[in-house]
C-alpha cells in the first residue's frame, strides 16, 4: 500500500514512544563493522529502505551478517569484520537504491580496494550530484568514472595518497567519504568543514581505535605508526533517530493540548538543529534523562503543545537541521507571522529539490509559502485546506505532508507514501499509537 489518508486531528496526541534507530549511524555501523578485525555487535539497528540497501551491498562484498529481528523496526546485527583489506569483489553492481549516504560513503571505501566495483542506485539517486565526492577522491588518486558526475560510478583499484581538502559546503557525506578513503591512503588525510557537519563517522572511528583529531575546522586521521590501521570491532546500541523523532515532535507541538515523550533520542550537537529551530518559534520542549548510547549523547524529549510565533533560520542551524527543514516548515504553518529559512540551497540536491517540491506541495494544500533560491518563507498562521498531495518518492516530504494533514480542515491523501519506510519503518503505526488519525489505504480504493 502506498497511499496514506490523513483526517483532521480532533483529539490531542498523547503517549510515550521510541522511534527507530538513527539512519546515519546505522549506515556507518554496517560499513565500519565490515572493515573491523573481529566480530561487531550492533543493537537497535534501523531496518529501513536506505540502510537495508547498504546492508545488502556490504553482504555482497563477502561480509557475513547475522540478523536477529527483535521487531519490525529494530534489528540486532552480528557482523564478522574482514579487516580493511578483506572485502571481496561483488559479483554484481552494488545497488544503493535511494541511499545517498550509502553510495557516497561506500565510494570512499571502494576507492581503497584492490578490485574494481560499480556503485549504482535508483533513478532518483542517479540524478543526485556525485562530483562532490568524485573530485576529492580523484585528487587522492582514485580511478572513478561516472557520466556527467552521476551514478553509476565505476571504481578501479589504485594507490591512494592523503590530501588536505577544503569542502566547499559542509557535508558529512563528503567528509566521511574522504576520511574512509583516508584509511587506505599513505599519509594523514585532512578535511576542512565550513560548518558543523554531523560527526558520526569520526565518533565511530574513534571507538574503533583510530586517532581522529579536530582543530580549527579541520578533521584529520592521525597516524601514530607507519602501516595499516586496524579497526577494533564495534559494540553499540543505535540511539533513536532525531530526524524521525522530528515528525511526532512537530505533530505534538502543533495539535492543541498534545503532550508526548520520545525516548532515547540521539542528541548529538551536530543534529539538534530542529530543537533549536522549534524553540526559536516558542515550542515547549524539555530534555530529561541525559545519558550516552553508543558513544553518542541521548535523552528523552517531552513536547507540549504551545502557541508558536515566526522565526528566522540560517547559518550553522541550517547545517545542524538540514533534513528537518520540511517538517519545520509544517510547524511554521501554525506560527503567527513569517518564518523564514535562508542559506539552505543544499535542500535543492537532496532526494528531490526540497525547496521547490515542498513549496509546490504545501501550496497545493492551502499553505502560503514563498520560494527563494536558497530557502523559503512560510506566512502563518494558516489552517491548511487538505486535499491531494504527492511525496515525490521523498520519505521526509511524505511524512511532512502527513503531519500537515493532521492540521487541515479536510482529509488529505498522500500519494507515493511507501517511501516513508526509506527512513522510518512503522511511521503510521507509531503516529496511530499517539492517537493520530491517519491510515494506509489500498491502492485500488483511491482515484487520482
Ligand atoms: C547524512 C548527511 C547529510 C544528510 C543526509 C545524511 C549522513 O547529507 O542530509 O540525510 O548520514 O552523512 P550531506 O552530507 O549531503 O549534507
Coordinates of C-alpha atoms and ligand atoms in Angstrom, one line a residue:
X1 CA 0.0 0.0 0.0
X2 CA 1.4 3.4 -0.9
X3 CA -1.4 5.9 -0.3
X4 CA -1.7 7.5 3.1
X5 CA -5.0 9.0 4.2
X6 CA -5.0 11.6 7.0
X7 CA -8.0 13.0 8.7
X8 CA -8.1 16.4 10.6
X9 CA -6.9 15.7 14.1
X10 CA -9.7 16.4 16.6
X11 CA -8.1 15.0 19.8
X12 CA -4.7 15.7 21.4
X13 CA -1.8 13.4 20.8
X14 CA -0.6 11.6 23.9
X15 CA 1.8 8.9 24.9
X16 CA 5.4 7.7 25.1
X17 CA 7.2 6.2 22.1
X18 CA 10.6 5.2 20.9
X19 CA 11.2 6.0 17.2
X20 CA 13.5 3.7 15.2
X21 CA 17.3 3.9 15.2
X22 CA 19.4 6.6 13.6
X23 CA 19.8 6.2 9.9
X24 CA 23.2 7.9 9.6
X25 CA 24.6 5.8 12.4
X26 CA 23.1 2.6 11.1
X27 CA 24.7 3.1 7.6
X28 CA 28.1 3.7 9.2
X29 CA 27.9 0.9 11.7
X30 CA 27.4 -1.7 8.9
X31 CA 30.2 -0.3 6.7
X32 CA 32.7 0.2 9.5
X33 CA 32.0 -3.2 11.2
X34 CA 32.7 -4.8 7.9
X35 CA 36.2 -3.3 7.9
X36 CA 36.9 -4.3 11.6
X37 CA 39.2 -7.1 12.7
X38 CA 36.7 -9.3 14.6
X39 CA 33.0 -9.5 15.4
X40 CA 30.9 -6.5 16.0
X41 CA 27.5 -6.4 17.8
X42 CA 25.0 -3.7 16.9
X43 CA 21.7 -3.4 18.7
X44 CA 18.6 -1.4 17.7
X45 CA 19.9 -1.2 14.1
X46 CA 17.5 0.5 11.7
X47 CA 15.9 -1.8 9.1
X48 CA 14.8 0.9 6.7
X49 CA 14.9 1.0 2.9
X50 CA 18.1 3.1 2.7
X51 CA 20.0 1.2 5.4
X52 CA 18.9 -2.2 4.0
X53 CA 20.4 -1.2 0.7
X54 CA 23.8 -0.6 2.5
X55 CA 23.5 -3.9 4.4
X56 CA 22.8 -5.8 1.2
X57 CA 25.8 -4.1 -0.6
X58 CA 28.1 -5.0 2.3
X59 CA 26.9 -8.6 2.3
X60 CA 27.7 -8.9 -1.4
X61 CA 31.2 -7.8 -0.6
X62 CA 31.7 -11.0 1.3
X63 CA 30.9 -9.9 4.8
X64 CA 28.8 -12.3 6.9
X65 CA 26.0 -10.6 8.8
X66 CA 23.7 -12.4 11.2
X67 CA 20.4 -10.8 11.8
X68 CA 18.1 -11.1 14.8
X69 CA 14.8 -9.4 14.0
X70 CA 13.9 -8.2 17.5
X71 CA 11.0 -6.2 15.9
X72 CA 9.9 -4.8 12.6
X73 CA 11.7 -1.6 13.4
X74 CA 14.8 -2.7 15.3
X75 CA 17.3 -5.4 14.5
X76 CA 20.3 -6.8 16.3
X77 CA 23.2 -7.4 14.0
X78 CA 26.3 -9.5 14.4
X79 CA 28.9 -8.6 11.8
X80 CA 32.1 -10.6 11.0
X81 CA 34.6 -7.9 10.1
X82 CA 37.0 -8.8 7.3
X83 CA 39.7 -6.2 8.1
X84 CA 40.5 -3.2 5.8
X85 CA 41.7 -5.5 3.0
X86 CA 39.4 -8.5 3.4
X87 CA 36.4 -7.4 1.3
X88 CA 35.8 -9.5 -1.9
X89 CA 34.6 -8.2 -5.3
X90 CA 30.8 -8.2 -5.6
X91 CA 29.5 -10.4 -8.5
X92 CA 27.1 -7.6 -9.5
X93 CA 26.9 -3.8 -9.3
X94 CA 26.2 -2.5 -5.7
X95 CA 22.7 -1.2 -5.7
X96 CA 22.3 1.5 -3.1
X97 CA 18.7 2.3 -4.2
X98 CA 17.7 5.7 -2.8
X99 CA 20.5 5.9 -0.3
X100 CA 22.8 8.9 -0.9
X101 CA 24.7 8.2 2.3
X102 CA 25.2 4.6 1.4
X103 CA 26.6 5.3 -2.1
X104 CA 28.8 8.3 -1.1
X105 CA 30.4 6.6 1.9
X106 CA 30.9 3.3 0.2
X107 CA 32.6 5.2 -2.7
X108 CA 35.3 6.2 -0.3
X109 CA 35.8 2.7 0.9
X110 CA 35.7 1.1 -2.6
X111 CA 38.3 3.6 -3.8
X112 CA 40.8 1.9 -1.5
X113 CA 40.1 -1.7 -2.6
X114 CA 42.4 -3.9 -4.7
X115 CA 39.5 -4.8 -7.0
X116 CA 37.0 -2.9 -9.2
X117 CA 33.4 -2.2 -8.3
X118 CA 30.3 -0.4 -9.7
X119 CA 28.1 1.6 -7.4
X120 CA 24.6 2.4 -8.6
X121 CA 21.1 3.2 -7.3
X122 CA 17.6 4.1 -8.2
X123 CA 16.7 6.7 -10.9
X124 CA 16.3 9.2 -8.0
X125 CA 19.8 8.5 -6.8
X126 CA 21.2 8.6 -10.4
X127 CA 20.1 12.3 -10.5
X128 CA 22.0 13.4 -7.4
X129 CA 25.4 15.1 -7.8
X130 CA 28.4 12.8 -7.2
X131 CA 31.1 15.3 -8.3
X132 CA 31.3 16.4 -4.7
X133 CA 32.9 13.1 -3.8
X134 CA 34.5 12.2 -7.1
X135 CA 36.6 15.4 -7.1
X136 CA 38.4 14.9 -3.7
X137 CA 38.7 11.1 -4.2
X138 CA 40.2 11.6 -7.6
X139 CA 42.6 14.1 -6.0
X140 CA 43.6 11.2 -3.7
X141 CA 44.4 9.1 -6.7
X142 CA 41.2 7.2 -7.0
X143 CA 40.2 6.0 -10.5
X144 CA 36.5 6.8 -10.8
X145 CA 34.4 7.0 -14.0
X146 CA 30.9 8.5 -13.9
X147 CA 28.9 10.0 -16.8
X148 CA 28.1 13.7 -16.0
X149 CA 29.2 13.2 -12.4
X150 CA 26.3 11.0 -11.7
X151 CA 25.9 7.3 -10.6
X152 CA 26.6 4.6 -11.7
X153 CA 30.2 5.1 -10.5
X154 CA 32.9 2.6 -11.7
X155 CA 35.9 2.4 -9.5
X156 CA 39.2 0.7 -10.4
X157 CA 42.0 -0.2 -8.0
X158 CA 44.8 2.4 -7.5
X159 CA 47.0 3.6 -4.7
X160 CA 45.7 6.5 -2.6
X161 CA 47.6 9.4 -1.1
X162 CA 46.4 11.6 1.7
X163 CA 45.1 15.1 0.8
X164 CA 44.1 18.2 2.7
X165 CA 40.8 19.1 1.3
X166 CA 38.6 22.2 2.0
X167 CA 34.9 21.2 1.4
X168 CA 33.1 24.0 -0.4
X169 CA 29.9 23.1 1.5
X170 CA 29.6 21.5 4.9
X171 CA 28.7 17.8 4.1
X172 CA 29.0 14.8 6.3
X173 CA 28.8 12.5 3.4
X174 CA 31.7 14.2 1.6
X175 CA 33.8 14.4 4.8
X176 CA 33.1 10.8 5.6
X177 CA 33.9 9.5 2.0
X178 CA 37.3 11.3 2.2
X179 CA 38.1 10.1 5.8
X180 CA 37.1 6.5 4.9
X181 CA 39.3 6.6 1.7
X182 CA 42.0 8.1 4.0
X183 CA 42.1 4.8 5.9
X184 CA 43.7 3.4 2.7
X185 CA 45.9 6.3 1.9
X186 CA 49.6 7.0 2.6
X187 CA 50.0 10.0 4.9
X188 CA 47.4 11.9 7.0
X189 CA 44.1 12.8 5.4
X190 CA 42.6 16.1 6.4
X191 CA 39.2 17.7 5.7
X192 CA 38.2 21.3 6.4
X193 CA 34.5 21.8 7.1
X194 CA 33.0 25.2 6.7
X195 CA 30.1 24.3 9.1
X196 CA 29.1 21.7 11.7
X197 CA 28.5 18.6 9.5
X198 CA 27.4 15.6 11.5
X199 CA 30.3 13.7 13.1
X200 CA 29.1 10.1 13.5
X201 CA 31.9 8.8 11.3
X202 CA 34.6 10.4 13.5
X203 CA 33.0 9.2 16.7
X204 CA 32.7 5.6 15.4
X205 CA 36.2 5.6 14.1
X206 CA 37.5 6.8 17.5
X207 CA 35.5 4.0 19.2
X208 CA 37.3 1.6 16.9
X209 CA 40.8 2.9 17.9
X210 CA 41.5 5.4 15.1
X211 CA 43.0 8.6 16.1
X212 CA 40.6 11.2 14.7
X213 CA 41.8 14.7 15.6
X214 CA 39.9 18.1 15.2
X215 CA 41.1 21.7 15.4
X216 CA 40.1 25.0 13.8
X217 CA 37.5 23.4 11.5
X218 CA 39.9 20.7 10.3
X219 CA 39.4 17.0 11.0
X220 CA 42.2 14.5 10.3
X221 CA 43.3 10.9 10.8
X222 CA 46.5 11.0 12.8
X223 CA 48.9 8.2 12.1
X224 CA 50.8 7.1 15.1
X225 CA 52.7 4.4 13.3
X226 CA 53.6 3.5 9.7
X227 CA 51.4 0.8 8.1
X228 CA 47.8 -0.1 8.0
X229 CA 45.2 0.9 10.5
X230 CA 43.4 -1.9 12.3
X231 CA 39.8 -1.2 13.3
X232 CA 38.6 -2.8 16.6
X233 CA 35.1 -4.3 16.4
X234 CA 32.1 -2.2 17.4
X235 CA 29.7 -2.9 20.3
X236 CA 27.0 -0.3 20.1
X237 CA 23.3 0.4 20.6
X238 CA 22.0 2.8 18.0
X239 CA 20.1 5.8 19.5
X240 CA 16.7 6.7 18.2
X241 CA 16.9 9.0 15.2
X242 CA 16.2 12.7 15.9
X243 CA 15.4 13.1 12.2
X244 CA 12.5 10.6 12.7
X245 CA 11.6 12.0 16.1
X246 CA 11.1 15.4 14.4
X247 CA 7.7 14.3 12.9
X248 CA 5.8 13.3 16.1
X249 CA 7.6 16.2 17.8
X250 CA 6.1 18.8 15.4
X251 CA 2.8 17.0 15.5
X252 CA 2.6 17.3 19.2
X253 CA 3.9 20.9 19.2
X254 CA 1.1 21.9 16.8
X255 CA -2.0 19.8 17.6
X256 CA -3.8 21.6 20.5
X257 CA -3.4 20.2 24.0
X258 CA -1.0 17.4 23.0
X259 CA 1.9 16.1 25.2
X260 CA 4.2 13.3 24.2
X261 CA 7.5 11.8 25.2
X262 CA 10.1 10.4 22.8
X263 CA 12.6 8.1 24.5
X264 CA 16.3 7.7 24.0
X265 CA 16.7 10.2 21.1
X266 CA 20.2 10.9 19.8
X267 CA 21.1 14.4 20.7
X268 CA 24.5 14.8 19.0
X269 CA 25.0 18.5 18.8
X270 CA 25.5 18.3 15.0
X271 CA 22.0 17.0 14.7
X272 CA 19.9 19.0 17.2
X273 CA 19.1 22.0 14.9
X274 CA 15.4 21.1 14.8
X275 CA 15.1 21.5 18.6
X276 CA 16.7 25.0 18.4
X277 CA 14.6 25.9 15.3
X278 CA 11.4 24.9 17.1
X279 CA 12.4 26.6 20.3
X280 CA 13.1 29.7 18.4
X281 CA 9.4 29.6 17.5
X282 CA 8.4 29.2 21.1
X283 CA 7.9 25.4 21.2
X284 CA 7.7 23.8 24.6
X285 CA 10.3 21.0 24.6
X286 CA 12.1 19.6 27.6
X287 CA 15.0 17.2 27.8
X288 CA 15.3 14.5 30.5
X289 CA 17.5 11.6 31.4
X290 CA 20.5 12.7 29.5
X291 CA 23.0 9.9 29.0
X292 CA 25.2 8.3 26.4
X293 CA 24.3 5.5 24.0
X294 CA 26.9 4.0 21.6
X295 CA 29.3 7.0 22.0
X296 CA 26.5 9.4 21.2
X297 CA 24.6 11.7 23.7
X298 CA 20.9 10.7 24.1
X299 CA 17.9 11.8 26.2
X300 CA 14.2 11.7 26.5
X301 CA 12.3 14.6 25.0
X302 CA 8.9 15.8 26.1
X303 CA 7.0 18.2 23.9
X304 CA 3.7 20.0 24.9
X305 CA 1.5 22.0 22.5
X306 CA 2.0 25.8 22.8
X307 CA 1.4 28.9 20.7
X308 CA 4.1 29.4 18.1
X309 CA 5.5 32.5 16.5
X310 CA 7.6 33.1 13.4
X311 CA 11.4 32.8 13.4
X312 CA 14.3 33.3 11.0
X313 CA 16.7 30.4 10.4
X314 CA 20.1 30.5 8.7
X315 CA 23.8 29.7 9.1
X316 CA 25.0 26.8 11.3
X317 CA 21.5 26.0 12.4
X318 CA 20.6 25.0 8.8
X319 CA 23.6 22.5 8.7
X320 CA 22.5 21.1 12.1
X321 CA 18.9 20.6 10.9
X322 CA 19.1 20.3 7.1
X323 CA 17.0 17.2 6.9
X324 CA 14.3 18.6 9.2
X325 CA 13.5 21.8 7.3
X326 CA 10.5 20.3 5.5
X327 CA 8.9 19.3 8.8
X328 CA 9.9 22.6 10.4
X329 CA 8.0 24.3 7.5
X330 CA 4.9 22.4 8.7
X331 CA 5.4 23.8 12.2
X332 CA 5.8 27.2 10.6
X333 CA 2.3 27.0 9.1
X334 CA 1.0 27.2 12.7
X335 CA 3.2 30.1 13.8
X336 CA 2.0 33.6 14.0
X337 CA 3.9 35.7 11.4
X338 CA 6.5 34.9 8.8
X339 CA 9.0 32.0 9.3
X340 CA 12.0 32.2 7.0
X341 CA 14.9 29.9 6.2
X342 CA 17.9 31.1 4.1
X343 CA 21.4 29.8 3.3
X344 CA 19.8 26.4 2.7
X345 CA 20.5 25.9 -1.1
X346 CA 21.7 22.3 -0.2
X347 CA 18.0 21.4 0.1
X348 CA 17.8 21.5 -3.7
X349 CA 20.2 18.5 -4.1
X350 CA 18.5 16.1 -1.5
X351 CA 16.3 13.2 -2.5
X352 CA 14.4 15.8 -4.6
X353 CA 14.6 19.6 -4.8
X354 CA 13.3 20.1 -1.3
X355 CA 12.7 23.8 -1.8
X356 CA 10.5 23.8 -5.0
X357 CA 8.8 20.4 -4.4
X358 CA 8.0 21.4 -0.8
X359 CA 6.7 24.8 -1.8
X360 CA 4.6 23.2 -4.6
X361 CA 3.0 20.6 -2.4
X362 CA 2.3 23.0 0.5
X363 CA 0.7 25.5 -1.8
X364 CA -1.5 22.7 -3.2
X365 CA -2.7 22.1 0.4
X366 CA -3.5 25.7 1.0
X367 CA -0.3 27.0 2.7
X368 CA 1.1 30.4 1.8
X369 CA 4.8 29.8 1.1
X370 CA 7.3 31.8 -0.9
X371 CA 10.2 30.1 -2.6
X372 CA 13.7 31.7 -2.7
X373 CA 16.9 30.4 -4.4
X374 CA 18.4 29.4 -1.0
X375 CA 15.3 28.8 1.1
X376 CA 11.6 29.7 1.7
X377 CA 9.3 31.8 3.8
X378 CA 6.1 30.4 5.3
X379 CA 3.4 33.0 6.0
X380 CA 1.5 31.8 9.1
X381 CA -0.7 31.0 10.8
X382 CA -2.9 29.1 8.4
X383 CA -5.4 26.2 8.5
X384 CA -4.3 24.0 5.6
X385 CA -7.2 23.0 3.3
X386 CA -6.3 19.4 2.9
X387 CA -6.6 17.7 -0.5
X388 CA -4.4 15.5 -2.6
X389 CA -0.6 15.6 -2.3
X390 CA 2.4 13.6 -3.5
X391 CA 5.6 12.6 -1.7
X392 CA 7.6 12.7 -5.0
X393 CA 9.2 9.5 -3.6
X394 CA 10.9 11.5 -0.9
X395 CA 10.4 10.0 2.6
X396 CA 10.8 13.2 4.6
X397 CA 8.4 15.0 2.3
X398 CA 5.8 12.2 2.6
X399 CA 5.9 12.4 6.4
X400 CA 5.8 16.2 6.5
X401 CA 2.7 16.1 4.3
X402 CA 1.1 13.5 6.6
X403 CA 1.7 15.7 9.7
X404 CA 0.3 18.8 7.8
X405 CA -2.8 16.7 7.1
X406 CA -3.5 16.4 10.8
X407 CA -3.8 20.2 10.9
X408 CA -6.0 20.6 7.9
X409 CA -9.7 21.3 7.5
X410 CA -10.4 18.3 5.3
X411 CA -8.9 14.9 4.6
X412 CA -5.5 14.7 3.0
X413 CA -4.4 11.9 0.7
X414 CA -0.6 11.5 0.2
X415 CA 0.3 9.5 -2.9
X416 CA 3.5 7.5 -3.3
X417 CA 3.9 7.3 0.5
X418 CA 5.6 3.9 0.7
X419 CA 9.0 5.7 0.5
X420 CA 8.4 6.7 4.2
X421 CA 9.9 3.3 5.0
X422 CA 13.2 4.5 3.5
X423 CA 14.0 6.0 6.9
X424 CA 11.0 5.4 9.3
X425 CA 9.5 1.9 9.1
X426 CA 6.3 1.9 11.3
X427 CA 5.8 5.6 10.9
X428 CA 2.0 5.3 10.6
X429 CA 1.7 2.8 13.4
X430 CA 3.8 5.0 15.7
X431 CA 1.6 8.0 14.9
X432 CA -1.5 5.9 15.5
X433 CA -0.2 4.8 18.9
X434 CA -0.1 8.5 19.8
X435 CA -3.8 8.8 18.7
X436 CA -3.1 10.4 15.2
X437 CA -5.9 9.9 12.7
X438 CA -4.1 8.5 9.7
X439 CA -4.1 5.2 7.9
X440 CA -2.8 3.4 4.8
X441 CA -5.4 2.8 2.1
X442 CA -5.3 0.1 -0.6
X443 CA -4.2 1.4 -3.9
X444 CA -7.4 0.3 -5.7
X445 CA -9.5 2.3 -3.2
X446 CA -8.3 5.7 -4.4
X447 CA -8.5 7.6 -7.6
X448 CA -6.1 10.3 -8.6
Ligands
LIG1 C1 24.0 12.5 6.0 C2 24.5 13.7 5.7 C3 23.6 14.8 5.2 C4 22.1 14.5 5.4 C5 21.8 13.1 5.0 C6 22.6 12.1 5.8 C7 24.9 11.5 6.5 O1 23.9 15.0 3.8 O2 21.3 15.4 4.7 O3 20.4 12.8 5.1 O4 24.5 10.4 7.1 O5 26.1 11.7 6.4 P1 25.1 15.9 3.3 O6 26.3 15.3 3.7 O7 24.9 15.9 1.8 O8 24.9 17.2 3.9

